[in-house]
CSV table of C-alpha atoms in Angstrom, one decimal:
chain,number,residue,atom,x,y,z
A,1,MET,CA,81.0,-20.3,30.1
A,2,SER,CA,78.3,-18.3,31.9
A,3,ASP,CA,75.4,-19.9,33.7
A,4,ILE,CA,72.9,-18.8,31.0
A,5,GLU,CA,75.2,-20.2,28.2
A,6,LEU,CA,75.4,-23.5,30.0
A,7,ALA,CA,71.7,-23.6,30.5
A,8,GLU,CA,71.1,-22.9,26.8
A,9,ARG,CA,73.6,-25.7,25.8
A,10,CYS,CA,71.8,-28.1,28.1
A,11,ALA,CA,68.4,-27.1,26.7
A,12,SER,CA,69.6,-27.5,23.1
A,13,ARG,CA,71.0,-31.0,23.8
A,14,MET,CA,67.8,-32.0,25.6
A,15,TYR,CA,65.5,-30.7,22.8
A,16,GLU,CA,67.4,-32.6,20.1
A,17,ASN,CA,66.2,-35.9,21.7
A,18,ASP,CA,62.8,-34.7,23.0
A,19,LYS,CA,60.5,-36.2,20.5
A,20,ALA,CA,57.4,-35.6,22.6
A,21,SER,CA,58.0,-31.9,22.9
A,22,GLN,CA,58.9,-31.6,19.2
A,23,ASP,CA,55.7,-33.5,18.2
A,24,LEU,CA,53.5,-31.3,20.5
A,25,GLY,CA,55.2,-28.1,19.0
A,26,ILE,CA,56.5,-27.0,22.4
A,27,GLU,CA,59.0,-24.2,22.1
A,28,ILE,CA,61.7,-23.7,24.7
A,29,ASP,CA,63.1,-20.3,25.8
A,30,VAL,CA,65.8,-20.4,28.4
A,31,VAL,CA,65.4,-17.2,30.5
A,32,GLY,CA,68.2,-18.0,33.0
A,33,ALA,CA,69.9,-20.8,34.9
A,34,GLY,CA,67.0,-22.7,36.5
A,35,LYS,CA,64.3,-20.5,34.7
A,36,VAL,CA,62.6,-21.6,31.5
A,37,ASN,CA,59.5,-20.7,29.5
A,38,ALA,CA,57.9,-23.4,27.4
A,39,ALA,CA,55.1,-22.5,25.0
A,40,MET,CA,52.5,-24.6,23.2
A,41,ALA,CA,49.4,-23.9,21.0
A,42,ILE,CA,46.3,-25.8,21.9
A,43,ARG,CA,45.1,-27.8,18.8
A,44,ALA,CA,41.7,-29.5,18.2
A,45,SER,CA,43.4,-32.9,18.8
A,46,MET,CA,44.2,-31.9,22.4
A,47,LEU,CA,40.6,-31.3,23.4
A,48,ASN,CA,38.6,-33.6,25.6
A,49,GLY,CA,34.9,-34.5,25.4
A,50,PHE,CA,34.0,-31.1,26.9
A,51,ALA,CA,35.8,-29.2,24.1
A,52,ILE,CA,38.5,-28.0,26.5
A,53,CYS,CA,42.2,-28.9,26.6
A,54,HIS,CA,42.8,-32.3,28.2
A,55,GLY,CA,44.6,-31.8,31.5
A,56,GLY,CA,47.3,-34.2,30.5
A,57,TYR,CA,48.5,-31.8,27.8
A,58,ILE,CA,48.7,-29.0,30.3
A,59,PHE,CA,50.6,-31.2,32.7
A,60,THR,CA,53.0,-32.2,29.9
A,61,LEU,CA,53.7,-28.6,29.1
A,62,ALA,CA,54.4,-27.8,32.7
A,63,ASP,CA,56.5,-30.9,33.2
A,64,THR,CA,58.5,-30.0,30.1
A,65,ALA,CA,59.3,-26.5,31.5
A,66,PHE,CA,60.2,-28.2,34.8
A,67,ALA,CA,62.5,-30.6,33.0
A,68,PHE,CA,64.4,-28.0,31.1
A,69,ALA,CA,64.7,-25.8,34.2
A,70,CYS,CA,66.1,-28.5,36.4
A,71,ASN,CA,68.6,-29.7,33.8
A,72,ALA,CA,70.1,-26.3,33.3
A,73,HIS,CA,73.2,-27.1,35.5
A,74,ASP,CA,74.8,-29.9,33.4
A,75,ASN,CA,73.6,-32.5,35.8
A,76,LEU,CA,71.2,-35.0,34.3
A,77,THR,CA,68.1,-34.6,36.4
A,78,VAL,CA,64.8,-36.5,36.5
A,79,ALA,CA,61.5,-35.9,38.2
A,80,ALA,CA,61.0,-37.5,41.6
A,81,ALA,CA,57.5,-36.1,42.1
A,82,ALA,CA,55.1,-33.6,40.6
A,83,SER,CA,51.6,-32.2,41.3
A,84,ILE,CA,49.3,-29.8,39.4
A,85,GLU,CA,46.3,-27.6,40.2
A,86,PHE,CA,44.1,-26.7,37.3
A,87,LEU,CA,42.6,-23.2,37.7
A,88,LYS,CA,41.1,-22.3,34.4
A,89,PRO,CA,40.3,-24.3,31.2
A,90,ALA,CA,42.3,-23.8,28.1
A,91,CYS,CA,40.6,-23.9,24.7
A,92,GLU,CA,41.5,-24.6,21.1
A,93,GLY,CA,43.6,-21.7,19.7
A,94,ASP,CA,45.0,-20.7,23.1
A,95,ARG,CA,48.7,-20.3,23.4
A,96,LEU,CA,49.9,-21.5,26.8
A,97,VAL,CA,53.2,-20.5,28.3
A,98,ALA,CA,54.6,-22.4,31.3
A,99,THR,CA,57.3,-20.6,33.3
A,100,ALA,CA,59.4,-22.8,35.5
A,101,ILE,CA,61.5,-21.3,38.3
A,102,GLU,CA,64.0,-23.1,40.5
A,103,ARG,CA,63.0,-22.5,44.1
A,104,HIS,CA,65.6,-24.6,45.8
A,105,ARG,CA,68.5,-26.8,44.8
A,106,SER,CA,70.9,-28.6,47.1
A,107,GLY,CA,72.8,-31.8,46.7
A,108,ARG,CA,70.8,-34.0,44.4
A,109,SER,CA,67.4,-32.5,45.2
A,110,GLY,CA,65.6,-29.5,43.8
A,111,ILE,CA,62.1,-27.9,44.0
A,112,TYR,CA,60.6,-26.1,41.0
A,113,ASP,CA,57.4,-24.1,40.6
A,114,VAL,CA,55.7,-23.7,37.2
A,115,GLU,CA,52.9,-21.3,36.3
A,116,VAL,CA,50.9,-22.0,33.1
A,117,ARG,CA,49.3,-18.9,31.6
A,118,ASN,CA,47.2,-18.3,28.5
A,119,GLN,CA,47.7,-15.5,26.0
A,120,GLU,CA,45.7,-13.1,28.1
A,121,GLY,CA,48.0,-13.7,31.1
A,122,ASP,CA,45.4,-15.7,33.1
A,123,ILE,CA,46.8,-18.5,35.2
A,124,VAL,CA,45.5,-21.8,33.8
A,125,ALA,CA,47.5,-24.1,36.2
A,126,VAL,CA,50.2,-24.2,38.9
A,127,PHE,CA,52.6,-27.1,39.1
A,128,ARG,CA,55.3,-28.1,41.6
A,129,GLY,CA,58.0,-30.6,40.8
A,130,ARG,CA,60.7,-32.2,42.9
A,131,ALA,CA,63.8,-33.2,41.0
A,132,HIS,CA,66.5,-35.7,41.6
A,133,ALA,CA,70.0,-35.2,40.0
A,134,THR,CA,71.8,-38.3,38.9
A,135,GLY,CA,75.3,-36.9,39.0
A,136,LYS,CA,75.9,-37.6,35.3
A,137,PRO,CA,76.8,-34.7,33.0
A,138,LEU,CA,74.3,-33.7,30.3
A,139,VAL,CA,76.7,-31.8,27.9
A,140,SER,CA,80.2,-32.0,29.4
A,141,GLY,CA,82.4,-35.1,29.7
């Protein structure tokens, strides 16, 4: 099985049980082993008191892309730390795409960067996550 096929199997298994992503309408596209796009449309129910997308939803989208990217290697992996920088507001009707890229993976640790962009290609937020692999298989075994 190729790396991309394994990553797609892992993503499919994860998404089956990911009720949060399903409920938010997040779509997952595996681009490669350790690289994932996650997309979400901003709905009125996601707006804060300033009529812009609540930062928690943007964080959730970025965190979802991070989760799918770091679980692409059939090793159940969880977040150990994450941070986000909000650069531009997102509004109702925007379609955000979070692209997660594996920067480093060694032993049980990994570092992943995520850019969240709107439909015009503007960067809305940048996110960095540190992952910890449990050593348990996600799809095999």
